[in-house]
Tab-separated table of C-alpha atoms in Angstrom:
chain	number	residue	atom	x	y	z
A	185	UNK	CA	-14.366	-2.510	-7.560
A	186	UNK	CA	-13.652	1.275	-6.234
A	187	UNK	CA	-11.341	3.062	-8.431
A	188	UNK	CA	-8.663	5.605	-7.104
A	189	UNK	CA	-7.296	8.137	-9.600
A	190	UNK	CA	-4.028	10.478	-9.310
A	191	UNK	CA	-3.238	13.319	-11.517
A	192	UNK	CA	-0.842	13.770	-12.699
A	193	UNK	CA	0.772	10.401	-12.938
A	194	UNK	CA	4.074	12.084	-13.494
A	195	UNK	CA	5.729	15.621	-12.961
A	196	UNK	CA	9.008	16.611	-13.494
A	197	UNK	CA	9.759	20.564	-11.527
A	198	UNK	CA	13.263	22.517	-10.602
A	199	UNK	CA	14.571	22.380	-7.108
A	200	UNK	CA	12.464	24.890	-5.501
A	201	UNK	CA	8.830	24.717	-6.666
A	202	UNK	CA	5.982	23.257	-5.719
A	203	UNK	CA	3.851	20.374	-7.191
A	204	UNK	CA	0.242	19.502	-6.247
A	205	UNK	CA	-0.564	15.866	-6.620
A	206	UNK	CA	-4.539	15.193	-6.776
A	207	UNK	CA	-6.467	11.934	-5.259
A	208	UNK	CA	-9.496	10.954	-5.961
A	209	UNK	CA	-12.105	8.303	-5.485
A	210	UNK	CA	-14.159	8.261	-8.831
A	211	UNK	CA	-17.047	5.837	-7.163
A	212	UNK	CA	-17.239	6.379	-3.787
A	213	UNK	CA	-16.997	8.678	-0.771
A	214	UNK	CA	-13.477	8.665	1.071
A	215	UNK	CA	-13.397	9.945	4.923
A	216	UNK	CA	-10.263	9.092	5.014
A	217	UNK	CA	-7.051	9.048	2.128
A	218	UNK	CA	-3.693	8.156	2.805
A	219	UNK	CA	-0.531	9.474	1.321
A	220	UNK	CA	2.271	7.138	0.735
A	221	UNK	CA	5.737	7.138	-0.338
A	222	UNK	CA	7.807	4.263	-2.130
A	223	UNK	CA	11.517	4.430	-3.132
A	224	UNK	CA	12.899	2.040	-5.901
A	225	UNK	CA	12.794	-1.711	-5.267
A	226	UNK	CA	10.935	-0.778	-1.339
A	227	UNK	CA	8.506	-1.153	0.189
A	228	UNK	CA	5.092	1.623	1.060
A	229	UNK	CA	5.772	4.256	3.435
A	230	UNK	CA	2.968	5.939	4.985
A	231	UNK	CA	3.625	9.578	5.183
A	232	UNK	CA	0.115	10.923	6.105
A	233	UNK	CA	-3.658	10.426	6.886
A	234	UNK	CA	-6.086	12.556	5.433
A	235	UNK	CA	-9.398	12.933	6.993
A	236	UNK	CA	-11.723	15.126	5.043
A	237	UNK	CA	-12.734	17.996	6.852
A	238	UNK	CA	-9.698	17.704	9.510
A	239	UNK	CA	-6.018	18.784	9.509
A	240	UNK	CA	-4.098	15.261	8.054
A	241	UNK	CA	-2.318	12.998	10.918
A	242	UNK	CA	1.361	13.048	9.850
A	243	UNK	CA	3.757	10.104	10.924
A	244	UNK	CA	7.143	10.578	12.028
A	245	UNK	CA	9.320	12.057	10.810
A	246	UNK	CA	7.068	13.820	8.024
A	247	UNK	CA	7.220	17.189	7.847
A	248	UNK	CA	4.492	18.817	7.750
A	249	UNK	CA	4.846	21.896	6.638
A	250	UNK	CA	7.086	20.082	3.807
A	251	UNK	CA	4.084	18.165	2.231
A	252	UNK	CA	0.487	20.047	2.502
A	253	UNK	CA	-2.415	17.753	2.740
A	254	UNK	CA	-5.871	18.907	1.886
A	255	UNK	CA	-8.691	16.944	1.529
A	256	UNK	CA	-11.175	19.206	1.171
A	257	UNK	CA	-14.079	17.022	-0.298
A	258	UNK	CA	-15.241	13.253	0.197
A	259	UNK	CA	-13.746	12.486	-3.138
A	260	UNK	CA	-10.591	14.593	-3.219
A	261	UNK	CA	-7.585	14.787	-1.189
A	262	UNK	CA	-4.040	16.982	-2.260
A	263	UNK	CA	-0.341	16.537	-1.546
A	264	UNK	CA	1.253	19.725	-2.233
A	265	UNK	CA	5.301	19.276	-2.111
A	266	UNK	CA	6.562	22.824	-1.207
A	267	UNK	CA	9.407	23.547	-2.367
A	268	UNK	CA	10.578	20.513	-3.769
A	269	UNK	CA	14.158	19.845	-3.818
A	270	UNK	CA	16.072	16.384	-5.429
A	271	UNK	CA	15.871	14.577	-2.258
A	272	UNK	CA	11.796	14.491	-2.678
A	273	UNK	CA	11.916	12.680	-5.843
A	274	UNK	CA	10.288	9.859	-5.334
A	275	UNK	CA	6.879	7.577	-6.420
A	276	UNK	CA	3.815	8.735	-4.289
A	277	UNK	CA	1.131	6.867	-3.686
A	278	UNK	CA	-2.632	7.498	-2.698
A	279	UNK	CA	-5.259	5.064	-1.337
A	280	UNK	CA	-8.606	5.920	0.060
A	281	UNK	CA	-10.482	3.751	2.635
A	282	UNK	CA	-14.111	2.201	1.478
A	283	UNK	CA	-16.043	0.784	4.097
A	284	UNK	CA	-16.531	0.238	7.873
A	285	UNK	CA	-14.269	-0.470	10.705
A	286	UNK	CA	-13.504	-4.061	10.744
A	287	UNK	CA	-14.702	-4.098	6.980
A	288	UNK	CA	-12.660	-1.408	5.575
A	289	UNK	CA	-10.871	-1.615	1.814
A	290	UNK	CA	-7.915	0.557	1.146
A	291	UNK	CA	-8.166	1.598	-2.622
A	292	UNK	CA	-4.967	2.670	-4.242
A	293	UNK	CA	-4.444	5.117	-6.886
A	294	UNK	CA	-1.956	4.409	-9.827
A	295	UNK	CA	0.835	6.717	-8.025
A	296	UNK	CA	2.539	9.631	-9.176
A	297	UNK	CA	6.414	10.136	-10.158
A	298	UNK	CA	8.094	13.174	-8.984
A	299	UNK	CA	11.628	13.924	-10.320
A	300	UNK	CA	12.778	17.343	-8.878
A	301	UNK	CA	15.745	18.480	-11.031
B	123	UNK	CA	5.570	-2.568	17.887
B	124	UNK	CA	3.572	-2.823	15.045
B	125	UNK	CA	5.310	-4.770	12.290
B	126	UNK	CA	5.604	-6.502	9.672
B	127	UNK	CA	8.197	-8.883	8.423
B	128	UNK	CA	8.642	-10.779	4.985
B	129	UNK	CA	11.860	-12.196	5.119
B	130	UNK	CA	12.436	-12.746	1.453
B	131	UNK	CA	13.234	-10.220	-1.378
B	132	UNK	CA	13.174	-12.322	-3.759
B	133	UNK	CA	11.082	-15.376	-4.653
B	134	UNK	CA	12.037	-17.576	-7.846
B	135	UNK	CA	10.106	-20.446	-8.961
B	136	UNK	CA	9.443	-22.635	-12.049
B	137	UNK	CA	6.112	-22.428	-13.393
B	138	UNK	CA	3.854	-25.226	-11.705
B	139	UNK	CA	6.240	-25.288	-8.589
B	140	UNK	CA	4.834	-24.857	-5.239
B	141	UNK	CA	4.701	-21.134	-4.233
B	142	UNK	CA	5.076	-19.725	-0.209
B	143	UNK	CA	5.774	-16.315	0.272
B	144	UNK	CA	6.237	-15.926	4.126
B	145	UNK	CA	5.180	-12.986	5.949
B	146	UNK	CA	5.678	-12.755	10.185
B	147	UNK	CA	3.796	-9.904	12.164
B	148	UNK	CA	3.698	-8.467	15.278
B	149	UNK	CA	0.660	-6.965	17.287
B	150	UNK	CA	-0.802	-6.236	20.588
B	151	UNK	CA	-4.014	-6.773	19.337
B	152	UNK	CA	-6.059	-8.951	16.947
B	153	UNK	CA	-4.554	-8.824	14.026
B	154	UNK	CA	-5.859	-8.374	10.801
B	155	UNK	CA	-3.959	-9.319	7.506
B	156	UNK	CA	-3.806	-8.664	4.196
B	157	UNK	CA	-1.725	-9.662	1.430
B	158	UNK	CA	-1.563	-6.694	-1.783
B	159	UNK	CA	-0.080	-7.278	-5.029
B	160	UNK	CA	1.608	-5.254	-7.433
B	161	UNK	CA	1.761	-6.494	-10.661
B	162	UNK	CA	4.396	-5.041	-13.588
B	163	UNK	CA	3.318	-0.961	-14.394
B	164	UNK	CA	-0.324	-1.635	-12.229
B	165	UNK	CA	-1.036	-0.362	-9.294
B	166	UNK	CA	-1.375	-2.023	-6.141
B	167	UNK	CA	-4.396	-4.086	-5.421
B	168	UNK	CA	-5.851	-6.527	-3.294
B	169	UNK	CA	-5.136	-10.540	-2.668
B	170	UNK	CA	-6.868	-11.420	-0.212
B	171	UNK	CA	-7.316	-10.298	3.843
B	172	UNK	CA	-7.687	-13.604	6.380
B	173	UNK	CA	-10.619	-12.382	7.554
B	174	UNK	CA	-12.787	-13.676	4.175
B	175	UNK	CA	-11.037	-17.215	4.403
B	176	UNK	CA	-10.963	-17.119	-0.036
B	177	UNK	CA	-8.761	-18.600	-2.480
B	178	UNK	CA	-8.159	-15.719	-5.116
B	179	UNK	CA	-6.373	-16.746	-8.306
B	180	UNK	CA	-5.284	-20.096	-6.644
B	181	UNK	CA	-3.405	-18.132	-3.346
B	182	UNK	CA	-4.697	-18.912	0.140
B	183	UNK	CA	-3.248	-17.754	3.134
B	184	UNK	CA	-3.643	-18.770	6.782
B	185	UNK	CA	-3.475	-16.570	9.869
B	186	UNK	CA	-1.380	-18.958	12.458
B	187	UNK	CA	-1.434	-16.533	15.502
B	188	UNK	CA	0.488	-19.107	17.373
B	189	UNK	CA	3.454	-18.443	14.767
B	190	UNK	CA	2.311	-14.686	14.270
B	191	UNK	CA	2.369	-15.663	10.430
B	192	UNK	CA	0.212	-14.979	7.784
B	193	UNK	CA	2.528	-16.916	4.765
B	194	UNK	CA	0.235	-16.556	0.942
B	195	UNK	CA	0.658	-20.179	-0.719
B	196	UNK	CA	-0.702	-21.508	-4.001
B	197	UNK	CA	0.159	-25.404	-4.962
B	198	UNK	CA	1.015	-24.548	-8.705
B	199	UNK	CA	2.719	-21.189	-9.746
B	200	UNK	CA	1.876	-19.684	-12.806
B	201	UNK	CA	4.054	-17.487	-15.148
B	202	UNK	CA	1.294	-14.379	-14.487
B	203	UNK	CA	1.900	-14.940	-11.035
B	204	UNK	CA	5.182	-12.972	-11.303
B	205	UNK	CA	4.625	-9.633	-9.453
B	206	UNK	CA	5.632	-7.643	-6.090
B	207	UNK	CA	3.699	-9.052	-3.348
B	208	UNK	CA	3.038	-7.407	-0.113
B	209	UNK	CA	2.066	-8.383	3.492
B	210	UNK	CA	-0.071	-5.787	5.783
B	211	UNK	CA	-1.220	-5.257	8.784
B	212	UNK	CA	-4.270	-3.825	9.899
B	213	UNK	CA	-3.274	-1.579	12.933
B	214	UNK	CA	-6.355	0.078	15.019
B	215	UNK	CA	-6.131	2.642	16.679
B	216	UNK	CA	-9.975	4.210	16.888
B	217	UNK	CA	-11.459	5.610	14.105
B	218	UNK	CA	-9.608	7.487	11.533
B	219	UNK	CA	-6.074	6.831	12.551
B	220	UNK	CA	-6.399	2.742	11.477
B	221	UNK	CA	-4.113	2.430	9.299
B	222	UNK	CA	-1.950	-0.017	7.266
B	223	UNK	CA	1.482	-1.329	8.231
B	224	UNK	CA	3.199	-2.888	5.196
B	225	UNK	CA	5.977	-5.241	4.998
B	226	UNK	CA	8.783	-4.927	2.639
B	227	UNK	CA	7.691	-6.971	-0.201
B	228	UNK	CA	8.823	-9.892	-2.032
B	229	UNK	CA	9.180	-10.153	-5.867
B	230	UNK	CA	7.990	-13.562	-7.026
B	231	UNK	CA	9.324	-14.585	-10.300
B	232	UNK	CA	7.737	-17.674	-11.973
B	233	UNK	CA	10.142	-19.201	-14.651
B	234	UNK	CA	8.839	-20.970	-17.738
């Protein structure tokens, strides 16, 4: 099957810096990546779509300007926390779509931990 | 509203018990379900989605749109059947804003 791939898998930063987490489909071409976040013992929350070539479709409550998406090539997509504070540790999660409308696969990557000290 | 509801946490079983791990949805539309797994340090992957009507590793899983449920069953649990399972919901919207609703997840544990 498709493989997803995130790097790094985990990242430990001070309160204040950023961190760029990478995505990316090793087999096939992604339109479209999402970006999601899961807290201990819950369940997957969608932060963010990211459609390659396009400015990402944030849900609410998201801020935007908090986590940068970029997915700037059919096989890559980035979440960039800016300035990362203790509240943003958490276990993020990529996925990117394979296939056609009513056919369509989400992928997911292995995640990444943050832990923002 | 889009959601999705799996009103268990936790699931335990003893190995070779039956296994149902209940998942509720609502939808305007017409739906489309999936259940994902998540097994110890893996990452999530795939069951099985209605649409394809399969048995994977022993689970099946019917779409009752009567009941809005979409509950994953298998007749015989097995101890590798202990992981995080979770319901989803395919919501469309046009194009690239589809997008997966998930439900909270249960934990099935499968005792020897």
């Amino acid at each position: 099957g498709a493989v997803v791939s995130q790097h790094p898998s985990w990242v430990i930063c001070k309160s204040g810096t950023s961190v760029k987490i990478e995505c990316r489909s090793l087999d096939f071409q992604a339109t479209t990546m999402f970006w999601y976040r899961q807290f201990p013992k819950q369940s997957l929350m969608l932060m963010a779509t990211s459609n390659e070539g396009s400015k990402a479709t944030y849900e609410q409550g998201v801020e935007k300007d908090k986590f940068l998406i970029n997915h700037a090539s059919l096989t890559l997509s980035t979440l960039t926390v800016t300035s990362a504070h203790p509240e943003d540790s958490s276990f993020y999660i990529c996925s990117a779509r394979q296939g056609g409308e009513r056919r369509e696969t989400q992928y997911f990557g292995p995640g990444t931990r943050l832990l923002v000290l | 509203a889009q959601r999705v509801t799996q009103p268990e946490k936790l699931l335990s079983v003893f190995k070779g018990a039956p296994v149902e791990l209940k998942c509720n949805y609502s939808y305007s539309g017409s739906p489309e379900l999936f259940w994902y797994v998540q097994y110890s340090r893996q990452r999530l992957q795939l069951l099985l989605r209605h649409i394809s009507r399969e048995s994977i590793k022993g689970f099946t899983a019917d779409l009752n749109k009567g009941e809005t449920s979409f509950h994953l069953k298998k007749p015989f649990a097995q101890e590798e059947d202990s992981a995080m399972y979770y319901c989803a919901l395919h919501a469309y919207y046009g194009g690239a804003t589809n997008k997966l609703i998930f439900g909270t997840g249960t934990l099935l544990a499968v005792q020897p």
